[in-house]
Amino acid sequence: MDILNLLTMAVWTVCGVVLLFVLMYVDSLFTKYNDLEELRAGNMAVTTRFVLKLLAQSYILSTAISASRQLGEALIVTVVSFLLLLVMERVVRLLLSRWGKLELDHGTQLGKVGYGLLSGMLHVAGALIISAMI
């Protein structure tokens, strides 16, 4: 591995971390509670959801980087995948709310770990489906 490869790896890593931070922030705007306040308060349901959400986004980014030859392409694919994941999650949440009477955000905020786990796994399942298409 030469110095150019090492520099490229560093640039891609920094860009990936920045993008993950932005995507996690944007996603937190769509919850009915403040993710960081709940994390600081020790809410394990929110922590579980947050960790699984981060895993899902990281997996999508990893797949996009592996499939791309250019950094810009990988970042765009990741953003588009995030938007698809956001739409998919909203549709499933709506269906669970209407048919199953499950309010995932409310249950997660109350600290019900099962709700946080289910909510986070929606992200992981979506990430696996989306990544298969990258």
Short mmCIF file of N, CA and C in Angstrom, two decimals:
data_model
loop_
_atom_site.label_atom_id
_atom_site.label_comp_id
_atom_site.label_asym_id
_atom_site.label_seq_id
_atom_site.Cartn_x
_atom_site.Cartn_y
_atom_site.Cartn_z
N MET A 1 0.86 -1.17 0.00
CA MET A 1 0.00 0.00 0.00
C MET A 1 0.91 1.23 0.00
N ASP A 2 0.70 2.10 -0.97
CA ASP A 2 1.54 3.29 -1.06
C ASP A 2 0.88 4.47 -0.35
N ILE A 3 1.58 5.60 -0.32
CA ILE A 3 1.11 6.78 0.41
C ILE A 3 -0.19 7.33 -0.19
N LEU A 4 -0.34 7.24 -1.51
CA LEU A 4 -1.56 7.73 -2.15
C LEU A 4 -2.78 6.92 -1.68
N ASN A 5 -2.62 5.62 -1.59
CA ASN A 5 -3.71 4.77 -1.09
C ASN A 5 -4.06 5.11 0.36
N LEU A 6 -3.05 5.37 1.17
CA LEU A 6 -3.29 5.73 2.57
C LEU A 6 -4.02 7.07 2.67
N LEU A 7 -3.62 8.03 1.86
CA LEU A 7 -4.29 9.34 1.86
C LEU A 7 -5.73 9.21 1.36
N THR A 8 -5.92 8.41 0.32
CA THR A 8 -7.27 8.17 -0.20
C THR A 8 -8.15 7.54 0.87
N MET A 9 -7.61 6.56 1.57
CA MET A 9 -8.35 5.91 2.63
C MET A 9 -8.73 6.91 3.73
N ALA A 10 -7.81 7.79 4.08
CA ALA A 10 -8.09 8.79 5.11
C ALA A 10 -9.19 9.75 4.67
N VAL A 11 -9.12 10.21 3.42
CA VAL A 11 -10.13 11.15 2.91
C VAL A 11 -11.50 10.48 2.86
N TRP A 12 -11.57 9.27 2.34
CA TRP A 12 -12.84 8.55 2.26
C TRP A 12 -13.41 8.31 3.66
N THR A 13 -12.54 7.98 4.61
CA THR A 13 -13.00 7.74 5.99
C THR A 13 -13.56 9.01 6.61
N VAL A 14 -12.84 10.11 6.49
CA VAL A 14 -13.31 11.38 7.05
C VAL A 14 -14.64 11.78 6.42
N CYS A 15 -14.73 11.69 5.10
CA CYS A 15 -15.98 12.03 4.41
C CYS A 15 -17.12 11.12 4.86
N GLY A 16 -16.82 9.85 5.03
CA GLY A 16 -17.84 8.90 5.48
C GLY A 16 -18.33 9.22 6.88
N VAL A 17 -17.41 9.55 7.77
CA VAL A 17 -17.78 9.88 9.15
C VAL A 17 -18.63 11.14 9.19
N VAL A 18 -18.23 12.16 8.43
CA VAL A 18 -19.01 13.41 8.37
C VAL A 18 -20.41 13.12 7.83
N LEU A 19 -20.50 12.34 6.76
CA LEU A 19 -21.80 12.02 6.19
C LEU A 19 -22.66 11.24 7.19
N LEU A 20 -22.08 10.27 7.88
CA LEU A 20 -22.83 9.52 8.89
C LEU A 20 -23.35 10.44 9.98
N PHE A 21 -22.52 11.38 10.42
CA PHE A 21 -22.96 12.33 11.45
C PHE A 21 -24.15 13.14 10.96
N VAL A 22 -24.07 13.64 9.73
CA VAL A 22 -25.16 14.43 9.16
C VAL A 22 -26.43 13.59 9.02
N LEU A 23 -26.30 12.37 8.50
CA LEU A 23 -27.47 11.51 8.33
C LEU A 23 -28.11 11.15 9.67
N MET A 24 -27.30 10.87 10.67
CA MET A 24 -27.85 10.56 11.99
C MET A 24 -28.56 11.77 12.58
N TYR A 25 -28.00 12.95 12.36
CA TYR A 25 -28.64 14.18 12.84
C TYR A 25 -29.98 14.39 12.14
N VAL A 26 -29.98 14.26 10.81
CA VAL A 26 -31.22 14.45 10.05
C VAL A 26 -32.27 13.43 10.51
N ASP A 27 -31.87 12.19 10.68
CA ASP A 27 -32.82 11.17 11.12
C ASP A 27 -33.38 11.50 12.50
N SER A 28 -32.56 12.06 13.37
CA SER A 28 -33.04 12.40 14.71
C SER A 28 -34.09 13.49 14.69
N LEU A 29 -34.13 14.28 13.62
CA LEU A 29 -35.14 15.33 13.50
C LEU A 29 -36.54 14.74 13.26
N PHE A 30 -36.60 13.49 12.83
CA PHE A 30 -37.87 12.86 12.52
C PHE A 30 -38.45 12.05 13.69
N THR A 31 -37.74 12.01 14.81
CA THR A 31 -38.31 11.34 15.99
C THR A 31 -39.07 12.37 16.81
N LYS A 32 -39.99 11.88 17.62
CA LYS A 32 -40.82 12.77 18.42
C LYS A 32 -40.14 13.16 19.73
N TYR A 33 -38.91 12.75 19.90
CA TYR A 33 -38.15 13.05 21.11
C TYR A 33 -36.75 13.48 20.69
N ASN A 34 -35.98 14.02 21.63
CA ASN A 34 -34.61 14.43 21.36
C ASN A 34 -33.69 13.24 21.66
N ASP A 35 -33.11 12.68 20.60
CA ASP A 35 -32.27 11.49 20.74
C ASP A 35 -31.15 11.70 21.77
N LEU A 36 -30.43 12.80 21.66
CA LEU A 36 -29.27 13.01 22.54
C LEU A 36 -29.68 13.20 24.00
N GLU A 37 -30.78 13.89 24.24
CA GLU A 37 -31.25 14.04 25.62
C GLU A 37 -31.63 12.68 26.21
N GLU A 38 -32.30 11.87 25.41
CA GLU A 38 -32.69 10.54 25.88
C GLU A 38 -31.47 9.64 26.10
N LEU A 39 -30.47 9.76 25.23
CA LEU A 39 -29.23 9.00 25.41
C LEU A 39 -28.54 9.40 26.71
N ARG A 40 -28.44 10.71 26.94
CA ARG A 40 -27.81 11.20 28.18
C ARG A 40 -28.57 10.75 29.42
N ALA A 41 -29.89 10.64 29.30
CA ALA A 41 -30.72 10.21 30.43
C ALA A 41 -30.64 8.70 30.68
N GLY A 42 -29.96 7.99 29.78
CA GLY A 42 -29.79 6.55 29.96
C GLY A 42 -30.93 5.70 29.44
N ASN A 43 -31.72 6.24 28.52
CA ASN A 43 -32.84 5.50 27.96
C ASN A 43 -32.29 4.41 27.04
N MET A 44 -32.36 3.16 27.50
CA MET A 44 -31.79 2.04 26.74
C MET A 44 -32.55 1.74 25.45
N ALA A 45 -33.84 2.04 25.41
CA ALA A 45 -34.61 1.83 24.19
C ALA A 45 -34.12 2.78 23.10
N VAL A 46 -33.92 4.04 23.45
CA VAL A 46 -33.42 5.02 22.48
C VAL A 46 -31.99 4.67 22.09
N THR A 47 -31.19 4.25 23.06
CA THR A 47 -29.81 3.85 22.76
C THR A 47 -29.78 2.67 21.80
N THR A 48 -30.63 1.70 22.03
CA THR A 48 -30.70 0.53 21.14
C THR A 48 -31.07 0.95 19.73
N ARG A 49 -32.10 1.78 19.60
CA ARG A 49 -32.52 2.26 18.29
C ARG A 49 -31.38 3.03 17.62
N PHE A 50 -30.73 3.90 18.37
CA PHE A 50 -29.67 4.74 17.83
C PHE A 50 -28.50 3.89 17.32
N VAL A 51 -28.10 2.90 18.11
CA VAL A 51 -26.98 2.04 17.72
C VAL A 51 -27.33 1.24 16.47
N LEU A 52 -28.53 0.69 16.40
CA LEU A 52 -28.94 -0.08 15.22
C LEU A 52 -29.07 0.82 13.99
N LYS A 53 -29.54 2.03 14.21
CA LYS A 53 -29.64 3.00 13.11
C LYS A 53 -28.24 3.33 12.58
N LEU A 54 -27.29 3.54 13.49
CA LEU A 54 -25.91 3.81 13.09
C LEU A 54 -25.31 2.62 12.35
N LEU A 55 -25.57 1.42 12.84
CA LEU A 55 -25.10 0.21 12.16
C LEU A 55 -25.66 0.13 10.74
N ALA A 56 -26.95 0.39 10.60
CA ALA A 56 -27.59 0.32 9.28
C ALA A 56 -26.98 1.33 8.32
N GLN A 57 -26.82 2.56 8.77
CA GLN A 57 -26.25 3.59 7.90
C GLN A 57 -24.80 3.28 7.56
N SER A 58 -24.06 2.76 8.52
CA SER A 58 -22.67 2.40 8.27
C SER A 58 -22.57 1.27 7.26
N TYR A 59 -23.47 0.31 7.35
CA TYR A 59 -23.47 -0.81 6.40
C TYR A 59 -23.76 -0.32 4.98
N ILE A 60 -24.73 0.57 4.86
CA ILE A 60 -25.04 1.14 3.54
C ILE A 60 -23.83 1.89 3.00
N LEU A 61 -23.21 2.72 3.84
CA LEU A 61 -22.03 3.47 3.41
C LEU A 61 -20.90 2.53 3.00
N SER A 62 -20.68 1.49 3.79
CA SER A 62 -19.64 0.52 3.48
C SER A 62 -19.88 -0.16 2.13
N THR A 63 -21.12 -0.54 1.89
CA THR A 63 -21.48 -1.17 0.61
C THR A 63 -21.31 -0.20 -0.54
N ALA A 64 -21.72 1.05 -0.33
CA ALA A 64 -21.59 2.06 -1.39
C ALA A 64 -20.12 2.32 -1.71
N ILE A 65 -19.28 2.39 -0.69
CA ILE A 65 -17.85 2.61 -0.91
C ILE A 65 -17.25 1.42 -1.67
N SER A 66 -17.63 0.22 -1.28
CA SER A 66 -17.09 -0.98 -1.95
C SER A 66 -17.48 -1.04 -3.42
N ALA A 67 -18.67 -0.53 -3.74
CA ALA A 67 -19.18 -0.62 -5.11
C ALA A 67 -18.81 0.58 -5.97
N SER A 68 -18.23 1.61 -5.37
CA SER A 68 -17.97 2.86 -6.10
C SER A 68 -16.49 3.03 -6.40
N ARG A 69 -16.24 3.70 -7.50
CA ARG A 69 -14.87 4.03 -7.85
C ARG A 69 -14.52 5.45 -7.44
N GLN A 70 -15.54 6.26 -7.23
CA GLN A 70 -15.31 7.66 -6.87
C GLN A 70 -16.03 7.99 -5.57
N LEU A 71 -15.42 8.85 -4.79
CA LEU A 71 -15.97 9.23 -3.49
C LEU A 71 -17.34 9.87 -3.64
N GLY A 72 -17.49 10.78 -4.58
CA GLY A 72 -18.77 11.46 -4.79
C GLY A 72 -19.90 10.48 -5.07
N GLU A 73 -19.61 9.48 -5.88
CA GLU A 73 -20.61 8.47 -6.20
C GLU A 73 -21.04 7.71 -4.94
N ALA A 74 -20.08 7.33 -4.12
CA ALA A 74 -20.40 6.60 -2.89
C ALA A 74 -21.25 7.45 -1.95
N LEU A 75 -20.92 8.73 -1.85
CA LEU A 75 -21.68 9.62 -0.96
C LEU A 75 -23.10 9.84 -1.47
N ILE A 76 -23.24 10.00 -2.78
CA ILE A 76 -24.58 10.19 -3.37
C ILE A 76 -25.43 8.93 -3.18
N VAL A 77 -24.83 7.78 -3.44
CA VAL A 77 -25.56 6.51 -3.26
C VAL A 77 -26.01 6.37 -1.80
N THR A 78 -25.15 6.77 -0.87
CA THR A 78 -25.49 6.68 0.55
C THR A 78 -26.65 7.61 0.90
N VAL A 79 -26.62 8.83 0.37
CA VAL A 79 -27.71 9.79 0.66
C VAL A 79 -29.02 9.30 0.06
N VAL A 80 -29.00 8.82 -1.18
CA VAL A 80 -30.22 8.30 -1.81
C VAL A 80 -30.73 7.09 -1.02
N SER A 81 -29.82 6.23 -0.60
CA SER A 81 -30.20 5.07 0.21
C SER A 81 -30.82 5.50 1.53
N PHE A 82 -30.27 6.55 2.14
CA PHE A 82 -30.83 7.08 3.38
C PHE A 82 -32.27 7.55 3.16
N LEU A 83 -32.50 8.24 2.05
CA LEU A 83 -33.85 8.72 1.75
C LEU A 83 -34.81 7.55 1.55
N LEU A 84 -34.35 6.52 0.83
CA LEU A 84 -35.18 5.32 0.65
C LEU A 84 -35.48 4.66 2.00
N LEU A 85 -34.48 4.59 2.84
CA LEU A 85 -34.65 3.99 4.16
C LEU A 85 -35.62 4.80 5.01
N LEU A 86 -35.54 6.11 4.91
CA LEU A 86 -36.45 6.99 5.65
C LEU A 86 -37.90 6.77 5.22
N VAL A 87 -38.11 6.69 3.90
CA VAL A 87 -39.47 6.46 3.38
C VAL A 87 -39.97 5.08 3.80
N MET A 88 -39.12 4.07 3.66
CA MET A 88 -39.51 2.72 4.05
C MET A 88 -39.89 2.66 5.52
N GLU A 89 -39.08 3.29 6.36
CA GLU A 89 -39.36 3.28 7.79
C GLU A 89 -40.69 3.97 8.10
N ARG A 90 -40.95 5.09 7.45
CA ARG A 90 -42.20 5.82 7.69
C ARG A 90 -43.41 4.99 7.28
N VAL A 91 -43.31 4.30 6.16
CA VAL A 91 -44.42 3.46 5.70
C VAL A 91 -44.68 2.33 6.70
N VAL A 92 -43.62 1.65 7.13
CA VAL A 92 -43.78 0.55 8.08
C VAL A 92 -44.31 1.07 9.42
N ARG A 93 -43.82 2.22 9.86
CA ARG A 93 -44.32 2.81 11.11
C ARG A 93 -45.82 3.12 11.00
N LEU A 94 -46.21 3.66 9.86
CA LEU A 94 -47.63 3.97 9.64
C LEU A 94 -48.47 2.69 9.69
N LEU A 95 -48.00 1.65 9.02
CA LEU A 95 -48.72 0.38 9.03
C LEU A 95 -48.79 -0.22 10.43
N LEU A 96 -47.69 -0.18 11.16
CA LEU A 96 -47.69 -0.70 12.53
C LEU A 96 -48.62 0.10 13.43
N SER A 97 -48.67 1.39 13.20
CA SER A 97 -49.54 2.26 14.01
C SER A 97 -51.01 1.98 13.73
N ARG A 98 -51.33 1.84 12.45
CA ARG A 98 -52.74 1.63 12.07
C ARG A 98 -53.21 0.21 12.35
N TRP A 99 -52.42 -0.77 11.94
CA TRP A 99 -52.86 -2.16 12.05
C TRP A 99 -52.49 -2.81 13.38
N GLY A 100 -51.34 -2.45 13.90
CA GLY A 100 -50.89 -3.10 15.13
C GLY A 100 -51.03 -2.25 16.37
N LYS A 101 -51.48 -1.03 16.20
CA LYS A 101 -51.63 -0.10 17.33
C LYS A 101 -50.31 0.07 18.08
N LEU A 102 -49.19 0.04 17.35
CA LEU A 102 -47.87 0.23 17.94
C LEU A 102 -47.35 1.62 17.57
N GLU A 103 -47.10 2.43 18.56
CA GLU A 103 -46.48 3.74 18.36
C GLU A 103 -45.01 3.61 18.77
N LEU A 104 -44.16 3.33 17.78
CA LEU A 104 -42.76 3.02 18.08
C LEU A 104 -42.04 4.16 18.77
N ASP A 105 -42.22 5.40 18.30
CA ASP A 105 -41.53 6.53 18.93
C ASP A 105 -41.96 6.69 20.39
N HIS A 106 -43.24 6.59 20.64
CA HIS A 106 -43.74 6.76 22.00
C HIS A 106 -43.22 5.66 22.92
N GLY A 107 -43.31 4.42 22.48
CA GLY A 107 -42.81 3.31 23.28
C GLY A 107 -41.31 3.39 23.51
N THR A 108 -40.58 3.82 22.49
CA THR A 108 -39.13 3.97 22.61
C THR A 108 -38.80 5.06 23.62
N GLN A 109 -39.50 6.18 23.53
CA GLN A 109 -39.26 7.28 24.46
C GLN A 109 -39.57 6.87 25.91
N LEU A 110 -40.55 6.00 26.07
CA LEU A 110 -40.90 5.52 27.41
C LEU A 110 -39.87 4.53 27.96
N GLY A 111 -38.91 4.14 27.12
CA GLY A 111 -37.86 3.24 27.57
C GLY A 111 -38.15 1.77 27.34
N LYS A 112 -39.17 1.47 26.55
CA LYS A 112 -39.49 0.08 26.24
C LYS A 112 -38.51 -0.44 25.20
N VAL A 113 -37.58 -1.26 25.65
CA VAL A 113 -36.48 -1.71 24.80
C VAL A 113 -36.98 -2.46 23.58
N GLY A 114 -38.04 -3.23 23.71
CA GLY A 114 -38.61 -3.95 22.56
C GLY A 114 -39.01 -3.00 21.44
N TYR A 115 -39.56 -1.86 21.80
CA TYR A 115 -39.94 -0.86 20.80
C TYR A 115 -38.70 -0.29 20.12
N GLY A 116 -37.68 0.01 20.92
CA GLY A 116 -36.44 0.53 20.35
C GLY A 116 -35.76 -0.48 19.46
N LEU A 117 -35.79 -1.74 19.88
CA LEU A 117 -35.19 -2.82 19.09
C LEU A 117 -35.92 -3.00 17.77
N LEU A 118 -37.24 -3.02 17.82
CA LEU A 118 -38.02 -3.15 16.58
C LEU A 118 -37.78 -1.96 15.66
N SER A 119 -37.78 -0.77 16.23
CA SER A 119 -37.54 0.43 15.44
C SER A 119 -36.16 0.42 14.79
N GLY A 120 -35.15 0.04 15.56
CA GLY A 120 -33.80 -0.03 15.01
C GLY A 120 -33.65 -1.12 13.97
N MET A 121 -34.33 -2.25 14.19
CA MET A 121 -34.24 -3.35 13.23
C MET A 121 -34.91 -3.02 11.91
N LEU A 122 -35.87 -2.10 11.93
CA LEU A 122 -36.43 -1.62 10.66
C LEU A 122 -35.33 -1.00 9.81
N HIS A 123 -34.44 -0.26 10.46
CA HIS A 123 -33.31 0.34 9.75
C HIS A 123 -32.36 -0.73 9.22
N VAL A 124 -32.06 -1.71 10.06
CA VAL A 124 -31.13 -2.77 9.65
C VAL A 124 -31.71 -3.57 8.49
N ALA A 125 -32.98 -3.96 8.60
CA ALA A 125 -33.62 -4.71 7.51
C ALA A 125 -33.63 -3.90 6.23
N GLY A 126 -33.97 -2.63 6.34
CA GLY A 126 -33.97 -1.76 5.17
C GLY A 126 -32.58 -1.62 4.58
N ALA A 127 -31.57 -1.50 5.44
CA ALA A 127 -30.19 -1.38 4.97
C ALA A 127 -29.75 -2.63 4.21
N LEU A 128 -30.14 -3.79 4.70
CA LEU A 128 -29.78 -5.04 4.02
C LEU A 128 -30.45 -5.12 2.65
N ILE A 129 -31.71 -4.73 2.59
CA ILE A 129 -32.44 -4.75 1.31
C ILE A 129 -31.83 -3.76 0.33
N ILE A 130 -31.61 -2.54 0.80
CA ILE A 130 -31.06 -1.49 -0.07
C ILE A 130 -29.65 -1.84 -0.52
N SER A 131 -28.83 -2.33 0.40
CA SER A 131 -27.44 -2.66 0.06
C SER A 131 -27.35 -3.78 -0.97
N ALA A 132 -28.32 -4.66 -1.00
CA ALA A 132 -28.32 -5.73 -1.99
C ALA A 132 -28.48 -5.18 -3.40
N MET A 133 -29.03 -3.97 -3.51
CA MET A 133 -29.25 -3.36 -4.82
C MET A 133 -28.10 -2.46 -5.25
N ILE A 134 -27.16 -2.20 -4.36
CA ILE A 134 -26.05 -1.28 -4.69
C ILE A 134 -25.03 -2.01 -5.53
#
